[in-house]
A tleap script that builds the chain and sets N, CA, C and O, in Angstrom:
source leaprc.protein.ff14SB
mol = sequence {
  NMET ILE GLN TYR LYS ILE PRO PHE GLY ILE
  SER ALA LEU THR TYR GLN GLU VAL LEU GLN
  GLY ALA LYS ASP GLN LYS GLU PHE ASP THR
  LEU ASN GLN TYR LEU SER THR GLN HIE ILE
  TYR TYR PRO SER GLN GLU SER TYR GLU GLN
  ALA ALA ARG ILE PHE PHE GLN CYS ARG LYS
  SER GLY VAL THR ILE ARG SER THR ILE ASP
  ALA LEU ILE ALA THR THR ALA ILE GLU TYR
  ARG LEU ILE LEU LEU ALA LYS ASP LYS ASP
  PHE ASP ASN MET ALA LYS VAL VAL SER ASP
  LEU SER LEU CGLU
}
set mol.1.N position { -27.557 22.713 44.712 }
set mol.1.CA position { -28.609 21.920 45.318 }
set mol.1.C position { -28.054 21.073 46.460 }
set mol.1.O position { -28.706 20.925 47.494 }
set mol.2.N position { -26.874 20.524 46.286 }
set mol.2.CA position { -26.316 19.679 47.305 }
set mol.2.C position { -26.002 20.472 48.562 }
set mol.2.O position { -26.259 19.996 49.668 }
set mol.3.N position { -25.442 21.694 48.413 }
set mol.3.CA position { -25.108 22.492 49.581 }
set mol.3.C position { -26.351 22.874 50.389 }
set mol.3.O position { -26.262 23.105 51.595 }
set mol.4.N position { -27.498 22.940 49.730 }
set mol.4.CA position { -28.738 23.292 50.443 }
set mol.4.C position { -29.534 22.047 50.877 }
set mol.4.O position { -30.648 22.153 51.390 }
set mol.5.N position { -28.925 20.855 50.656 }
set mol.5.CA position { -29.530 19.595 51.032 }
set mol.5.C position { -30.904 19.383 50.358 }
set mol.5.O position { -31.831 18.829 50.949 }
set mol.6.N position { -30.990 19.838 49.124 }
set mol.6.CA position { -32.231 19.584 48.364 }
set mol.6.C position { -32.107 18.230 47.745 }
set mol.6.O position { -31.093 17.937 47.112 }
set mol.7.N position { -33.130 17.365 47.906 }
set mol.7.CA position { -33.040 16.033 47.315 }
set mol.7.C position { -32.920 16.108 45.775 }
set mol.7.O position { -33.555 16.931 45.115 }
set mol.8.N position { -32.111 15.249 45.265 }
set mol.8.CA position { -31.918 15.221 43.803 }
set mol.8.C position { -32.121 13.784 43.326 }
set mol.8.O position { -31.673 12.832 43.966 }
set mol.9.N position { -32.778 13.652 42.231 }
set mol.9.CA position { -32.957 12.313 41.648 }
set mol.9.C position { -33.580 12.506 40.269 }
set mol.9.O position { -33.637 13.605 39.718 }
set mol.10.N position { -34.040 11.381 39.749 }
set mol.10.CA position { -34.573 11.359 38.388 }
set mol.10.C position { -35.826 10.490 38.401 }
set mol.10.O position { -35.883 9.474 39.094 }
set mol.11.N position { -36.827 10.901 37.627 }
set mol.11.CA position { -37.997 10.074 37.498 }
set mol.11.C position { -37.683 8.826 36.686 }
set mol.11.O position { -36.805 8.847 35.823 }
set mol.12.N position { -38.387 7.756 36.957 }
set mol.12.CA position { -38.172 6.516 36.231 }
set mol.12.C position { -38.417 6.768 34.728 }
set mol.12.O position { -37.744 6.161 33.895 }
set mol.13.N position { -39.335 7.624 34.380 }
set mol.13.CA position { -39.611 7.865 33.012 }
set mol.13.C position { -38.502 8.659 32.317 }
set mol.13.O position { -38.175 8.414 31.156 }
set mol.14.N position { -37.934 9.616 33.058 }
set mol.14.CA position { -36.777 10.359 32.514 }
set mol.14.C position { -35.582 9.466 32.361 }
set mol.14.O position { -34.817 9.611 31.407 }
set mol.15.N position { -35.401 8.532 33.290 }
set mol.15.CA position { -34.342 7.531 33.191 }
set mol.15.C position { -34.447 6.827 31.849 }
set mol.15.O position { -33.452 6.710 31.133 }
set mol.16.N position { -35.620 6.364 31.502 }
set mol.16.CA position { -35.880 5.700 30.233 }
set mol.16.C position { -35.613 6.599 29.049 }
set mol.16.O position { -35.000 6.184 28.066 }
set mol.17.N position { -36.081 7.846 29.146 }
set mol.17.CA position { -35.921 8.799 28.027 }
set mol.17.C position { -34.436 9.069 27.778 }
set mol.17.O position { -33.992 9.111 26.631 }
set mol.18.N position { -33.672 9.251 28.860 }
set mol.18.CA position { -32.225 9.505 28.693 }
set mol.18.C position { -31.545 8.334 28.047 }
set mol.18.O position { -30.760 8.524 27.118 }
set mol.19.N position { -31.813 7.125 28.499 }
set mol.19.CA position { -31.189 5.970 27.888 }
set mol.19.C position { -31.603 5.741 26.439 }
set mol.19.O position { -30.805 5.261 25.634 }
set mol.20.N position { -32.837 6.079 26.103 }
set mol.20.CA position { -33.312 5.957 24.737 }
set mol.20.C position { -32.560 6.909 23.780 }
set mol.20.O position { -32.441 6.652 22.582 }
set mol.21.N position { -32.071 7.994 24.347 }
set mol.21.CA position { -31.371 8.968 23.549 }
set mol.21.C position { -29.873 8.667 23.295 }
set mol.21.O position { -29.195 9.428 22.604 }
set mol.22.N position { -29.376 7.575 23.848 }
set mol.22.CA position { -27.966 7.236 23.697 }
set mol.22.C position { -27.657 6.988 22.190 }
set mol.22.O position { -28.433 6.376 21.455 }
set mol.23.N position { -26.499 7.496 21.794 }
set mol.23.CA position { -26.141 7.386 20.366 }
set mol.23.C position { -25.517 6.068 20.027 }
set mol.23.O position { -25.515 5.682 18.858 }
set mol.24.N position { -24.961 5.323 21.036 }
set mol.24.CA position { -24.380 4.058 20.771 }
set mol.24.C position { -24.300 3.247 22.079 }
set mol.24.O position { -24.622 3.773 23.144 }
set mol.25.N position { -23.888 2.011 22.010 }
set mol.25.CA position { -23.856 1.126 23.158 }
set mol.25.C position { -22.954 1.682 24.302 }
set mol.25.O position { -23.299 1.589 25.480 }
set mol.26.N position { -21.802 2.256 23.917 }
set mol.26.CA position { -20.915 2.770 24.964 }
set mol.26.C position { -21.600 3.913 25.713 }
set mol.26.O position { -21.547 3.952 26.942 }
set mol.27.N position { -22.230 4.825 25.017 }
set mol.27.CA position { -22.925 5.938 25.700 }
set mol.27.C position { -24.077 5.390 26.560 }
set mol.27.O position { -24.297 5.839 27.685 }
set mol.28.N position { -24.807 4.405 26.002 }
set mol.28.CA position { -25.899 3.777 26.769 }
set mol.28.C position { -25.343 3.220 28.088 }
set mol.28.O position { -25.887 3.491 29.158 }
set mol.29.N position { -24.287 2.463 28.004 }
set mol.29.CA position { -23.691 1.888 29.212 }
set mol.29.C position { -23.180 2.921 30.229 }
set mol.29.O position { -23.341 2.771 31.440 }
set mol.30.N position { -22.564 3.964 29.685 }
set mol.30.CA position { -22.078 5.045 30.577 }
set mol.30.C position { -23.208 5.733 31.263 }
set mol.30.O position { -23.176 5.935 32.477 }
set mol.31.N position { -24.231 6.105 30.491 }
set mol.31.CA position { -25.423 6.737 31.072 }
set mol.31.C position { -26.074 5.868 32.097 }
set mol.31.O position { -26.408 6.330 33.188 }
set mol.32.N position { -26.264 4.586 31.760 }
set mol.32.CA position { -26.894 3.653 32.649 }
set mol.32.C position { -26.154 3.477 33.958 }
set mol.32.O position { -26.748 3.391 35.033 }
set mol.33.N position { -24.838 3.427 33.833 }
set mol.33.CA position { -24.007 3.262 35.016 }
set mol.33.C position { -24.161 4.505 35.944 }
set mol.33.O position { -24.245 4.373 37.165 }
set mol.34.N position { -24.194 5.677 35.344 }
set mol.34.CA position { -24.360 6.903 36.174 }
set mol.34.C position { -25.762 7.008 36.745 }
set mol.34.O position { -25.943 7.246 37.940 }
set mol.35.N position { -26.736 6.832 35.891 }
set mol.35.CA position { -28.124 6.970 36.353 }
set mol.35.C position { -28.499 5.983 37.434 }
set mol.35.O position { -29.327 6.280 38.295 }
set mol.36.N position { -27.892 4.805 37.392 }
set mol.36.CA position { -28.235 3.752 38.377 }
set mol.36.C position { -27.722 4.140 39.777 }
set mol.36.O position { -28.095 3.501 40.761 }
set mol.37.N position { -26.877 5.170 39.878 }
set mol.37.CA position { -26.409 5.642 41.182 }
set mol.37.C position { -27.314 6.737 41.761 }
set mol.37.O position { -27.148 7.142 42.911 }
set mol.38.N position { -28.254 7.202 40.970 }
set mol.38.CA position { -29.165 8.282 41.382 }
set mol.38.C position { -30.432 7.730 42.054 }
set mol.38.O position { -30.817 6.578 41.852 }
set mol.39.N position { -31.042 8.567 42.833 }
set mol.39.CA position { -32.357 8.197 43.444 }
set mol.39.C position { -33.394 8.202 42.310 }
set mol.39.O position { -33.478 9.160 41.542 }
set mol.40.N position { -34.160 7.150 42.220 }
set mol.40.CA position { -35.194 7.043 41.183 }
set mol.40.C position { -36.532 7.287 41.838 }
set mol.40.O position { -36.858 6.652 42.840 }
set mol.41.N position { -37.322 8.208 41.282 }
set mol.41.CA position { -38.681 8.507 41.764 }
set mol.41.C position { -39.646 7.785 40.824 }
set mol.41.O position { -39.657 8.018 39.616 }
set mol.42.N position { -40.454 6.902 41.412 }
set mol.42.CA position { -41.419 6.099 40.597 }
set mol.42.C position { -42.795 6.687 40.769 }
set mol.42.O position { -43.156 7.112 41.866 }
set mol.43.N position { -43.584 6.719 39.686 }
set mol.43.CA position { -44.950 7.168 39.774 }
set mol.43.C position { -45.739 6.122 40.579 }
set mol.43.O position { -45.480 4.922 40.492 }
set mol.44.N position { -46.710 6.615 41.366 }
set mol.44.CA position { -47.616 5.719 42.084 }
set mol.44.C position { -48.762 5.332 41.144 }
set mol.44.O position { -48.879 5.835 40.027 }
set mol.45.N position { -49.594 4.428 41.638 }
set mol.45.CA position { -50.719 4.003 40.818 }
set mol.45.C position { -51.645 5.227 40.577 }
set mol.45.O position { -52.202 5.378 39.490 }
set mol.46.N position { -51.797 6.077 41.581 }
set mol.46.CA position { -52.642 7.238 41.434 }
set mol.46.C position { -52.050 8.286 40.480 }
set mol.46.O position { -52.759 9.142 39.953 }
set mol.47.N position { -50.751 8.192 40.280 }
set mol.47.CA position { -50.095 9.154 39.366 }
set mol.47.C position { -50.719 9.162 37.969 }
set mol.47.O position { -50.843 10.218 37.349 }
set mol.48.N position { -51.102 8.015 37.489 }
set mol.48.CA position { -51.605 7.916 36.153 }
set mol.48.C position { -52.933 8.666 35.963 }
set mol.48.O position { -53.162 9.304 34.936 }
set mol.49.N position { -53.788 8.572 36.971 }
set mol.49.CA position { -55.063 9.303 36.930 }
set mol.49.C position { -54.750 10.800 37.023 }
set mol.49.O position { -55.341 11.601 36.298 }
set mol.50.N position { -53.839 11.176 37.896 }
set mol.50.CA position { -53.509 12.583 38.092 }
set mol.50.C position { -52.854 13.162 36.827 }
set mol.50.O position { -53.132 14.299 36.448 }
set mol.51.N position { -52.004 12.393 36.191 }
set mol.51.CA position { -51.376 12.833 34.948 }
set mol.51.C position { -52.419 13.047 33.847 }
set mol.51.O position { -52.330 14.002 33.075 }
set mol.52.N position { -53.387 12.168 33.784 }
set mol.52.CA position { -54.515 12.374 32.813 }
set mol.52.C position { -55.291 13.615 33.162 }
set mol.52.O position { -55.719 14.351 32.274 }
set mol.53.N position { -55.479 13.858 34.435 }
set mol.53.CA position { -56.205 15.082 34.859 }
set mol.53.C position { -55.420 16.331 34.461 }
set mol.53.O position { -56.017 17.310 34.014 }
set mol.54.N position { -54.102 16.315 34.614 }
set mol.54.CA position { -53.269 17.439 34.221 }
set mol.54.C position { -53.347 17.660 32.730 }
set mol.54.O position { -53.492 18.791 32.268 }
set mol.55.N position { -53.249 16.571 31.970 }
set mol.55.CA position { -53.313 16.652 30.512 }
set mol.55.C position { -54.656 17.267 30.103 }
set mol.55.O position { -54.727 18.149 29.248 }
set mol.56.N position { -55.743 16.754 30.762 }
set mol.56.CA position { -57.101 17.236 30.493 }
set mol.56.C position { -57.226 18.725 30.800 }
set mol.56.O position { -57.733 19.502 29.991 }
set mol.57.N position { -56.739 19.117 32.023 }
set mol.57.CA position { -56.848 20.514 32.458 }
set mol.57.C position { -56.095 21.442 31.487 }
set mol.57.O position { -56.552 22.537 31.157 }
set mol.58.N position { -54.962 20.975 31.059 }
set mol.58.CA position { -54.192 21.809 30.090 }
set mol.58.C position { -54.952 21.975 28.792 }
set mol.58.O position { -55.071 23.079 28.260 }
set mol.59.N position { -55.452 20.890 28.300 }
set mol.59.CA position { -56.200 20.911 27.011 }
set mol.59.C position { -57.418 21.827 27.141 }
set mol.59.O position { -57.706 22.606 26.233 }
set mol.60.N position { -58.133 21.737 28.262 }
set mol.60.CA position { -59.306 22.580 28.481 }
set mol.60.C position { -58.911 24.046 28.592 }
set mol.60.O position { -59.723 24.922 28.294 }
set mol.61.N position { -57.680 24.333 29.016 }
set mol.61.CA position { -57.191 25.714 29.126 }
set mol.61.C position { -56.534 26.200 27.845 }
set mol.61.O position { -56.029 27.322 27.802 }
set mol.62.N position { -56.528 25.382 26.804 }
set mol.62.CA position { -55.932 25.740 25.561 }
set mol.62.C position { -54.449 25.567 25.465 }
set mol.62.O position { -53.799 26.126 24.581 }
set mol.63.N position { -53.890 24.757 26.416 }
set mol.63.CA position { -52.473 24.481 26.465 }
set mol.63.C position { -52.251 23.067 25.896 }
set mol.63.O position { -52.805 22.087 26.394 }
set mol.64.N position { -51.449 22.995 24.871 }
set mol.64.CA position { -51.151 21.699 24.258 }
set mol.64.C position { -49.928 21.107 24.885 }
set mol.64.O position { -48.883 21.756 24.935 }
set mol.65.N position { -50.030 19.861 25.380 }
set mol.65.CA position { -48.879 19.134 25.871 }
set mol.65.C position { -48.609 18.074 24.825 }
set mol.65.O position { -49.492 17.309 24.438 }
set mol.66.N position { -47.338 18.049 24.368 }
set mol.66.CA position { -47.018 17.138 23.291 }
set mol.66.C position { -46.788 15.672 23.730 }
set mol.66.O position { -46.792 14.751 22.913 }
set mol.67.N position { -46.592 15.500 25.031 }
set mol.67.CA position { -46.225 14.160 25.501 }
set mol.67.C position { -47.013 13.828 26.793 }
set mol.67.O position { -46.981 14.567 27.777 }
set mol.68.N position { -47.710 12.696 26.738 }
set mol.68.CA position { -48.382 12.208 27.943 }
set mol.68.C position { -47.351 11.859 29.033 }
set mol.68.O position { -47.620 11.965 30.230 }
set mol.69.N position { -46.162 11.442 28.569 }
set mol.69.CA position { -45.077 11.142 29.572 }
set mol.69.C position { -44.704 12.398 30.337 }
set mol.69.O position { -44.461 12.326 31.542 }
set mol.70.N position { -44.654 13.514 29.694 }
set mol.70.CA position { -44.343 14.763 30.429 }
set mol.70.C position { -45.373 15.057 31.534 }
set mol.70.O position { -45.024 15.556 32.604 }
set mol.71.N position { -46.618 14.745 31.262 }
set mol.71.CA position { -47.656 14.938 32.331 }
set mol.71.C position { -47.382 13.990 33.471 }
set mol.71.O position { -47.576 14.359 34.629 }
set mol.72.N position { -46.941 12.787 33.189 }
set mol.72.CA position { -46.605 11.825 34.257 }
set mol.72.C position { -45.372 12.202 35.004 }
set mol.72.O position { -45.306 11.993 36.215 }
set mol.73.N position { -44.387 12.750 34.337 }
set mol.73.CA position { -43.152 13.250 35.004 }
set mol.73.C position { -43.528 14.393 35.927 }
set mol.73.O position { -43.074 14.437 37.071 }
set mol.74.N position { -44.354 15.324 35.448 }
set mol.74.CA position { -44.792 16.438 36.281 }
set mol.74.C position { -45.566 15.943 37.498 }
set mol.74.O position { -45.365 16.439 38.607 }
set mol.75.N position { -46.442 14.976 37.296 }
set mol.75.CA position { -47.206 14.422 38.421 }
set mol.75.C position { -46.299 13.796 39.451 }
set mol.75.O position { -46.499 13.970 40.653 }
set mol.76.N position { -45.315 13.079 38.994 }
set mol.76.CA position { -44.336 12.447 39.924 }
set mol.76.C position { -43.628 13.508 40.778 }
set mol.76.O position { -43.477 13.349 41.989 }
set mol.77.N position { -43.193 14.606 40.112 }
set mol.77.CA position { -42.550 15.705 40.838 }
set mol.77.C position { -43.492 16.303 41.872 }
set mol.77.O position { -43.087 16.568 43.004 }
set mol.78.N position { -44.748 16.517 41.488 }
set mol.78.CA position { -45.732 17.086 42.442 }
set mol.78.C position { -45.955 16.136 43.636 }
set mol.78.O position { -45.987 16.572 44.786 }
set mol.79.N position { -46.106 14.842 43.344 }
set mol.79.CA position { -46.373 13.898 44.453 }
set mol.79.C position { -45.233 13.810 45.417 }
set mol.79.O position { -45.471 13.635 46.611 }
set mol.80.N position { -43.963 13.925 44.955 }
set mol.80.CA position { -42.843 13.858 45.845 }
set mol.80.C position { -42.417 15.274 46.356 }
set mol.80.O position { -41.428 15.419 47.074 }
set mol.81.N position { -43.189 16.282 45.962 }
set mol.81.CA position { -42.871 17.649 46.328 }
set mol.81.C position { -41.454 18.081 45.945 }
set mol.81.O position { -40.679 18.613 46.741 }
set mol.82.N position { -41.180 17.814 44.677 }
set mol.82.CA position { -39.871 18.106 44.117 }
set mol.82.C position { -39.926 19.343 43.231 }
set mol.82.O position { -40.990 19.708 42.731 }
set mol.83.N position { -38.807 19.971 43.042 }
set mol.83.CA position { -38.667 20.997 41.987 }
set mol.83.C position { -38.240 20.290 40.763 }
set mol.83.O position { -37.267 19.538 40.792 }
set mol.84.N position { -38.929 20.499 39.684 }
set mol.84.CA position { -38.636 19.823 38.402 }
set mol.84.C position { -37.668 20.722 37.620 }
set mol.84.O position { -37.984 21.859 37.273 }
set mol.85.N position { -36.480 20.168 37.360 }
set mol.85.CA position { -35.492 20.844 36.533 }
set mol.85.C position { -35.687 20.441 35.096 }
set mol.85.O position { -35.483 19.280 34.739 }
set mol.86.N position { -36.071 21.366 34.283 }
set mol.86.CA position { -36.386 21.006 32.851 }
set mol.86.C position { -36.259 22.206 31.983 }
set mol.86.O position { -36.605 23.322 32.372 }
set mol.87.N position { -35.746 21.965 30.767 }
set mol.87.CA position { -35.748 22.946 29.673 }
set mol.87.C position { -36.663 22.415 28.612 }
set mol.87.O position { -36.215 21.901 27.587 }
set mol.88.N position { -37.983 22.539 28.861 }
set mol.88.CA position { -38.960 21.957 27.988 }
set mol.88.C position { -40.215 22.834 28.011 }
set mol.88.O position { -40.775 23.085 29.078 }
set mol.89.N position { -40.643 23.283 26.881 }
set mol.89.CA position { -41.785 24.190 26.786 }
set mol.89.C position { -43.056 23.520 27.343 }
set mol.89.O position { -43.918 24.204 27.894 }
set mol.90.N position { -43.174 22.241 27.207 }
set mol.90.CA position { -44.373 21.572 27.746 }
set mol.90.C position { -44.484 21.753 29.233 }
set mol.90.O position { -45.585 21.974 29.738 }
set mol.91.N position { -43.361 21.666 29.974 }
set mol.91.CA position { -43.403 21.853 31.420 }
set mol.91.C position { -43.718 23.337 31.746 }
set mol.91.O position { -44.487 23.620 32.665 }
set mol.92.N position { -43.126 24.263 30.995 }
set mol.92.CA position { -43.406 25.683 31.204 }
set mol.92.C position { -44.912 25.948 31.022 }
set mol.92.O position { -45.521 26.672 31.810 }
set mol.93.N position { -45.495 25.358 29.983 }
set mol.93.CA position { -46.919 25.554 29.706 }
set mol.93.C position { -47.769 24.876 30.769 }
set mol.93.O position { -48.784 25.433 31.187 }
set mol.94.N position { -47.382 23.691 31.214 }
set mol.94.CA position { -48.111 22.992 32.249 }
set mol.94.C position { -48.187 23.855 33.526 }
set mol.94.O position { -49.238 23.959 34.159 }
set mol.95.N position { -47.067 24.458 33.877 }
set mol.95.CA position { -46.933 25.208 35.119 }
set mol.95.C position { -47.886 26.428 35.126 }
set mol.95.O position { -48.247 26.918 36.196 }
set mol.96.N position { -48.292 26.916 33.941 }
set mol.96.CA position { -49.243 27.978 33.866 }
set mol.96.C position { -50.615 27.502 34.302 }
set mol.96.O position { -51.419 28.313 34.762 }
set mol.97.N position { -50.909 26.235 34.177 }
set mol.97.CA position { -52.220 25.677 34.515 }
set mol.97.C position { -52.208 24.929 35.848 }
set mol.97.O position { -53.197 24.921 36.582 }
set mol.98.N position { -51.086 24.312 36.139 }
set mol.98.CA position { -50.968 23.436 37.365 }
set mol.98.C position { -50.185 24.205 38.403 }
set mol.98.O position { -48.963 24.301 38.290 }
set mol.99.N position { -50.829 24.750 39.397 }
set mol.99.CA position { -50.124 25.594 40.363 }
set mol.99.C position { -49.212 24.827 41.270 }
set mol.99.O position { -48.302 25.431 41.838 }
set mol.100.N position { -49.388 23.521 41.451 }
set mol.100.CA position { -48.528 22.717 42.315 }
set mol.100.C position { -47.193 22.370 41.666 }
set mol.100.O position { -46.300 21.870 42.351 }
set mol.101.N position { -47.031 22.613 40.389 }
set mol.101.CA position { -45.812 22.208 39.697 }
set mol.101.C position { -44.762 23.302 39.889 }
set mol.101.O position { -44.940 24.441 39.459 }
set mol.102.N position { -43.666 22.927 40.546 }
set mol.102.CA position { -42.529 23.850 40.791 }
set mol.102.C position { -41.438 23.560 39.753 }
set mol.102.O position { -40.941 22.438 39.660 }
set mol.103.N position { -41.082 24.559 38.998 }
set mol.103.CA position { -40.052 24.397 37.971 }
set mol.103.C position { -38.843 25.250 38.307 }
set mol.103.O position { -38.955 26.278 38.975 }
set mol.104.N position { -37.687 24.809 37.833 }
set mol.104.CA position { -36.476 25.565 37.902 }
set mol.104.C position { -35.757 25.472 36.579 }
set mol.104.O position { -34.685 26.054 36.417 }
savepdb mol mol.pdb
quit
């Protein structure tokens, strides 16, 4: 990604999720130190409505999304025109319904 000058960063929500997963204080501090050096993408006010729309569209299409946060992360990626790097079935399922969502 760096050699192709593709912007890299982390959503504010993913930042929180990563820190929540720390097994102890040392890991929390190490993760926080690293993540604080990355570009953080914040959802806009409109992101929340769009995330709800994505969640609704998926549900209407028979696609179950387990986390409303995942819909907001996807919306943030769409708004910033980013490729979302994820190993998560929810994002794979969302991408079947939401054509603007680019996954890798």
